[in-house]
GROMACS .gro file of C-alpha atoms in nm:
model
  279
    1MET     CA    1   2.158  -0.583   0.475
    2THR     CA    2   2.013  -0.664   0.134
    3ARG     CA    3   1.878  -0.469  -0.161
    4ASN     CA    4   1.527  -0.591  -0.073
    5TYR     CA    5   1.568  -0.440   0.274
    6ALA     CA    6   1.656  -0.104   0.118
    7ILE     CA    7   1.357  -0.128  -0.118
    8GLY     CA    8   1.135  -0.211   0.179
    9LEU     CA    9   1.244   0.104   0.364
   10LEU     CA   10   1.175   0.313   0.054
   11LEU     CA   11   0.832   0.160  -0.011
   12ILE     CA   12   0.718   0.200   0.350
   13SER     CA   13   0.816   0.567   0.340
   14ILE     CA   14   0.637   0.623   0.008
   15MET     CA   15   0.318   0.444   0.117
   16ILE     CA   16   0.287   0.633   0.447
   17SER     CA   17   0.377   0.972   0.300
   18SER     CA   18   0.172   0.951  -0.018
   19SER     CA   19  -0.139   0.845   0.173
   20ILE     CA   20  -0.114   1.159   0.389
   21LEU     CA   21  -0.011   1.406   0.118
   22ILE     CA   22  -0.274   1.289  -0.132
   23GLN     CA   23  -0.549   1.327   0.126
   24MET     CA   24  -0.421   1.676   0.210
   25ILE     CA   25  -0.447   1.773  -0.156
   26TRP     CA   26  -0.795   1.617  -0.177
   27TYR     CA   27  -0.898   1.810   0.130
   28ILE     CA   28  -0.791   2.144  -0.020
   29TYR     CA   29  -0.959   2.053  -0.348
   30SER     CA   30  -1.287   1.972  -0.172
   31LEU     CA   31  -1.284   2.312   0.001
   32THR     CA   32  -1.219   2.506  -0.318
   33SER     CA   33  -1.453   2.313  -0.547
   34ASN     CA   34  -1.729   2.197  -0.309
   35PHE     CA   35  -1.676   1.852  -0.452
   36ASP     CA   36  -1.709   1.547  -0.228
   37VAL     CA   37  -1.392   1.346  -0.275
   38GLY     CA   38  -1.516   1.063  -0.053
   39PHE     CA   39  -1.274   0.908   0.195
   40ASN     CA   40  -1.058   1.180   0.347
   41LEU     CA   41  -0.907   1.190   0.695
   42PHE     CA   42  -0.881   1.567   0.709
   43GLN     CA   43  -1.245   1.618   0.613
   44ALA     CA   44  -1.323   1.378   0.895
   45CYS     CA   45  -1.125   1.592   1.139
   46GLN     CA   46  -1.307   1.903   1.020
   47ALA     CA   47  -1.644   1.734   1.070
   48LEU     CA   48  -1.538   1.626   1.419
   49PHE     CA   49  -1.449   1.985   1.513
   50GLU     CA   50  -1.791   2.102   1.389
   51MET     CA   51  -1.964   1.827   1.583
   52PHE     CA   52  -1.803   1.934   1.912
   53GLY     CA   53  -1.857   2.304   1.845
   54VAL     CA   54  -1.493   2.410   1.810
   55PRO     CA   55  -1.489   2.564   1.461
   56PHE     CA   56  -1.169   2.761   1.529
   57LEU     CA   57  -0.981   2.431   1.513
   58GLU     CA   58  -1.093   2.404   1.150
   59TYR     CA   59  -0.879   2.708   1.069
   60ILE     CA   60  -0.584   2.555   1.250
   61LEU     CA   61  -0.632   2.234   1.053
   62LEU     CA   62  -0.654   2.426   0.725
   63ALA     CA   63  -0.340   2.626   0.809
   64PHE     CA   64  -0.157   2.306   0.899
   65VAL     CA   65  -0.252   2.136   0.572
   66LEU     CA   66  -0.163   2.443   0.363
   67PHE     CA   67   0.169   2.484   0.543
   68THR     CA   68   0.260   2.119   0.479
   69ILE     CA   69   0.178   2.140   0.108
   70LEU     CA   70   0.359   2.472   0.064
   71HIS     CA   71   0.656   2.341   0.264
   72SER     CA   72   0.686   2.044   0.029
   73LEU     CA   73   0.676   2.273  -0.276
   74TRP     CA   74   0.934   2.504  -0.118
   75PHE     CA   75   1.164   2.213  -0.033
   76CYS     CA   76   1.140   2.079  -0.390
   77THR     CA   77   1.210   2.421  -0.539
   78ILE     CA   78   1.510   2.487  -0.314
   79GLN     CA   79   1.667   2.147  -0.378
   80ILE     CA   80   1.617   2.169  -0.754
   81LYS     CA   81   1.773   2.514  -0.754
   82LYS     CA   82   2.067   2.393  -0.544
   83LEU     CA   83   2.117   2.097  -0.777
   84HIS     CA   84   2.110   2.323  -1.084
   85ASN     CA   85   2.362   2.564  -0.932
   86LEU     CA   86   2.588   2.280  -0.820
   87LYS     CA   87   2.587   2.120  -1.165
   88LYS     CA   88   2.663   2.457  -1.324
   89LYS     CA   89   2.951   2.520  -1.083
   90MET     CA   90   3.101   2.175  -1.134
   91SER     CA   91   3.075   2.203  -1.512
   92GLY     CA   92   3.287   2.517  -1.487
   93LEU     CA   93   3.550   2.330  -1.285
   94ALA     CA   94   3.553   2.018  -1.505
   95ILE     CA   95   3.887   1.891  -1.637
   96GLU     CA   96   3.801   1.746  -1.977
   97GLU     CA   97   4.120   1.547  -2.027
   98LEU     CA   98   4.099   1.366  -1.693
   99SER     CA   99   3.726   1.312  -1.729
  100ARG     CA  100   3.779   1.155  -2.072
  101LYS     CA  101   4.057   0.934  -1.935
  102TRP     CA  102   3.845   0.788  -1.655
  103ASN     CA  103   3.536   0.755  -1.874
  104ASN     CA  104   3.739   0.556  -2.128
  105ARG     CA  105   3.878   0.339  -1.851
  106TYR     CA  106   3.531   0.237  -1.732
  107GLU     CA  107   3.362   0.255  -2.073
  108THR     CA  108   3.108   0.514  -1.965
  109ASP     CA  109   3.024   0.881  -2.011
  110ARG     CA  110   2.903   0.940  -1.656
  111ILE     CA  111   3.228   1.037  -1.480
  112GLN     CA  112   3.334   1.400  -1.436
  113VAL     CA  113   3.663   1.504  -1.277
  114ILE     CA  114   3.672   1.859  -1.141
  115GLN     CA  115   3.945   2.084  -1.005
  116SER     CA  116   3.911   2.107  -0.626
  117GLU     CA  117   4.153   2.066  -0.338
  118GLN     CA  118   3.869   1.932  -0.123
  119PRO     CA  119   3.865   1.551  -0.164
  120PHE     CA  120   3.518   1.418  -0.240
  121ALA     CA  121   3.335   1.169  -0.458
  122ILE     CA  122   2.963   1.215  -0.515
  123THR     CA  123   2.687   1.084  -0.737
  124ILE     CA  124   2.467   1.370  -0.850
  125GLY     CA  125   2.139   1.393  -1.043
  126PHE     CA  126   1.792   1.242  -1.018
  127PHE     CA  127   1.710   1.087  -1.356
  128LYS     CA  128   2.049   1.052  -1.525
  129PRO     CA  129   2.302   1.080  -1.242
  130LYS     CA  130   2.674   1.113  -1.290
  131ILE     CA  131   2.980   1.057  -1.074
  132VAL     CA  132   3.183   1.365  -0.978
  133LEU     CA  133   3.540   1.320  -0.852
  134SER     CA  134   3.760   1.601  -0.722
  135THR     CA  135   4.132   1.621  -0.794
  136GLY     CA  136   4.179   1.631  -0.416
  137LEU     CA  137   4.112   1.256  -0.411
  138TRP     CA  138   4.443   1.188  -0.581
  139GLU     CA  139   4.619   1.377  -0.302
  140ILE     CA  140   4.506   1.138  -0.027
  141LEU     CA  141   4.408   0.811  -0.202
  142SER     CA  142   4.602   0.553  -0.401
  143ASP     CA  143   4.488   0.445  -0.747
  144GLU     CA  144   4.347   0.122  -0.602
  145GLU     CA  145   4.150   0.315  -0.339
  146ILE     CA  146   4.015   0.555  -0.603
  147GLU     CA  147   3.907   0.259  -0.813
  148SER     CA  148   3.713   0.120  -0.515
  149VAL     CA  149   3.554   0.460  -0.456
  150ILE     CA  150   3.446   0.476  -0.821
  151TYR     CA  151   3.288   0.129  -0.801
  152HIS     CA  152   3.110   0.246  -0.484
  153GLU     CA  153   2.970   0.547  -0.670
  154PHE     CA  154   2.873   0.332  -0.970
  155HIS     CA  155   2.641   0.139  -0.741
  156HIS     CA  156   2.471   0.465  -0.638
  157LEU     CA  157   2.447   0.563  -1.004
  158ASN     CA  158   2.299   0.231  -1.118
  159GLN     CA  159   2.045   0.227  -0.833
  160LEU     CA  160   1.945   0.593  -0.882
  161ASP     CA  161   2.022   0.652  -0.514
  162PRO     CA  162   2.027   1.036  -0.531
  163GLY     CA  163   1.662   1.041  -0.639
  164LYS     CA  164   1.557   0.786  -0.377
  165THR     CA  165   1.743   0.975  -0.105
  166TYR     CA  166   1.582   1.302  -0.212
  167ILE     CA  167   1.231   1.153  -0.194
  168MET     CA  168   1.286   1.014   0.156
  169GLU     CA  169   1.441   1.338   0.282
  170LEU     CA  170   1.146   1.531   0.140
  171PHE     CA  171   0.892   1.313   0.321
  172ALA     CA  172   1.088   1.323   0.647
  173LYS     CA  173   1.105   1.704   0.647
  174VAL     CA  174   0.753   1.799   0.538
  175LEU     CA  175   0.576   1.526   0.739
  176TRP     CA  176   0.776   1.589   1.054
  177PHE     CA  177   0.482   1.487   1.273
  178LEU     CA  178   0.543   1.124   1.168
  179PRO     CA  179   0.885   1.055   1.327
  180ILE     CA  180   0.912   0.712   1.165
  181LEU     CA  181   0.979   0.885   0.832
  182LYS     CA  182   1.296   1.049   0.965
  183TRP     CA  183   1.414   0.714   1.096
  184LEU     CA  184   1.340   0.547   0.761
  185ALA     CA  185   1.542   0.814   0.578
  186GLN     CA  186   1.836   0.776   0.816
  187GLN     CA  187   1.841   0.397   0.790
  188PHE     CA  188   1.805   0.405   0.412
  189SER     CA  189   2.117   0.623   0.404
  190ILE     CA  190   2.308   0.363   0.606
  191VAL     CA  191   2.185   0.064   0.405
  192ARG     CA  192   2.253   0.250   0.079
  193GLU     CA  193   2.618   0.302   0.175
  194VAL     CA  194   2.670  -0.055   0.300
  195LEU     CA  195   2.532  -0.197  -0.026
  196ALA     CA  196   2.758   0.035  -0.229
  197ASP     CA  197   3.059  -0.075  -0.019
  198ASN     CA  198   2.972  -0.441  -0.084
  199TYR     CA  199   2.946  -0.372  -0.456
  200ALA     CA  200   3.289  -0.205  -0.456
  201ILE     CA  201   3.439  -0.502  -0.270
  202GLU     CA  202   3.282  -0.744  -0.516
  203LYS     CA  203   3.406  -0.555  -0.824
  204SER     CA  204   3.757  -0.481  -0.697
  205GLY     CA  205   3.804  -0.813  -0.518
  206GLN     CA  206   3.961  -0.628  -0.226
  207ARG     CA  207   3.816  -0.528   0.110
  208LEU     CA  208   4.125  -0.335   0.215
  209HIS     CA  209   4.108  -0.057  -0.046
  210ILE     CA  210   3.749   0.053   0.018
  211SER     CA  211   3.797   0.045   0.397
  212SER     CA  212   4.121   0.245   0.386
  213ALA     CA  213   3.961   0.497   0.149
  214LEU     CA  214   3.668   0.537   0.390
  215LEU     CA  215   3.896   0.596   0.688
  216LYS     CA  216   4.088   0.863   0.496
  217MET     CA  217   3.775   1.033   0.362
  218ILE     CA  218   3.584   1.062   0.691
  219ASN     CA  219   3.845   1.307   0.816
  220SER     CA  220   3.789   1.540   0.520
  221THR     CA  221   3.511   1.797   0.491
  222GLN     CA  222   3.221   1.654   0.290
  223LEU     CA  223   2.951   1.822   0.085
  224LYS     CA  224   2.599   1.783   0.227
  225SER     CA  225   2.275   1.790   0.028
  226ALA     CA  226   1.961   1.585  -0.030
  227SER     CA  227   2.026   1.619  -0.405
  228PHE     CA  228   2.323   1.379  -0.422
  229VAL     CA  229   2.501   1.105  -0.229
  230SER     CA  230   2.861   1.121  -0.113
  231PHE     CA  231   3.111   0.843  -0.057
  232ALA     CA  232   3.167   0.942   0.307
  233ASP     CA  233   2.793   0.960   0.389
  234GLY     CA  234   2.615   0.710   0.610
  235SER     CA  235   2.701   0.555   0.945
  236VAL     CA  236   3.074   0.487   0.957
  237ASN     CA  237   3.029   0.238   1.243
  238TYR     CA  238   2.793   0.016   1.044
  239ARG     CA  239   3.012   0.035   0.735
  240ILE     CA  240   3.331  -0.053   0.918
  241GLN     CA  241   3.158  -0.339   1.100
  242ASN     CA  242   3.033  -0.468   0.765
  243MET     CA  243   3.389  -0.463   0.626
  244ILE     CA  244   3.546  -0.631   0.929
  245GLU     CA  245   3.272  -0.890   0.985
  246PRO     CA  246   3.085  -0.930   0.656
  247ASN     CA  247   2.907  -1.247   0.765
  248THR     CA  248   2.770  -1.092   1.082
  249SER     CA  249   2.408  -0.979   1.068
  250ASN     CA  250   2.392  -0.606   1.137
  251ARG     CA  251   2.036  -0.535   1.038
  252ILE     CA  252   1.910  -0.227   1.214
  253LYS     CA  253   1.647  -0.269   1.484
  254TRP     CA  254   1.322  -0.085   1.441
  255PRO     CA  255   1.268   0.206   1.682
  256LEU     CA  256   0.962   0.098   1.872
  257LEU     CA  257   0.890   0.442   2.019
  258ASN     CA  258   0.899   0.625   1.686
  259ALA     CA  259   0.700   0.353   1.515
  260ALA     CA  260   0.440   0.351   1.792
  261ALA     CA  261   0.402   0.730   1.787
  262SER     CA  262   0.365   0.743   1.408
  263LEU     CA  263   0.126   0.448   1.401
  264SER     CA  264  -0.085   0.604   1.677
  265ILE     CA  265  -0.126   0.927   1.481
  266PHE     CA  266  -0.217   0.739   1.165
  267VAL     CA  267  -0.462   0.505   1.341
  268LEU     CA  268  -0.621   0.794   1.532
  269LEU     CA  269  -0.703   0.976   1.211
  270ASN     CA  270  -0.856   0.661   1.063
  271ALA     CA  271  -1.053   0.594   1.383
  272ILE     CA  272  -1.199   0.944   1.372
  273PHE     CA  273  -1.316   0.886   1.018
  274ALA     CA  274  -1.465   0.547   1.104
  275GLN     CA  275  -1.666   0.698   1.392
  276LEU     CA  276  -1.799   0.976   1.173
  277LEU     CA  277  -1.931   0.725   0.921
  278ARG     CA  278  -2.186   0.619   1.183
  279TYR     CA  279  -2.346   0.966   1.199
   0.00000   0.00000   0.00000
């Protein structure tokens, strides 16, 4: 798994999702302003319903489009609120002395150590993320293992992985009728963690410490949110296989059924529009 593979998953998700969401917004705009926005799949569907004399389906289409747009706004609002509350809570639990110690050690200002018996390491924030470590880590991990975990999180921080993960989770949830988006989000999560593991191995020079830290952490309760990434996230099987057999290709196979279903929906909408151009 390479960084280009991860970028490819992200770009495919963005291209599919943005093409649908933008046309939904154009469709609503055309209804409210009586302005012809040109190419639009949802206007094509509306015209098709009128052509076959089933106008009630127009209302269903409109409700579907409005629900999708409102769902996306609601998801964004909820996640931003959760992120704000989480940051506020963690700031209240921050241990300044320990945070300063680990920031000085890695010559950064992006590490925050908080008081919590629950062991976790997360990278939080969209535009200027930071690494949050709980004091519970020191209860179950050695200093070498913690160092590997920090390098792992630094990769997430440098690649802005929390923001990328949030975008893909957003698309997967609001455009649920395209199952390929959910698969893309799941596989991006796996690839993201494998790349971070590889970075930690490269920086520490040890494969043992990151693997032992992973095995210890998967048995602890982990925080879950689309607003940040956690060290113990992702498929453990893929990550362990990557550590044991690093030279073995473990690229994930594409799900033909999901891809076919999503492609069929997308092509069908375009075919409808193409047919209507002839009238």
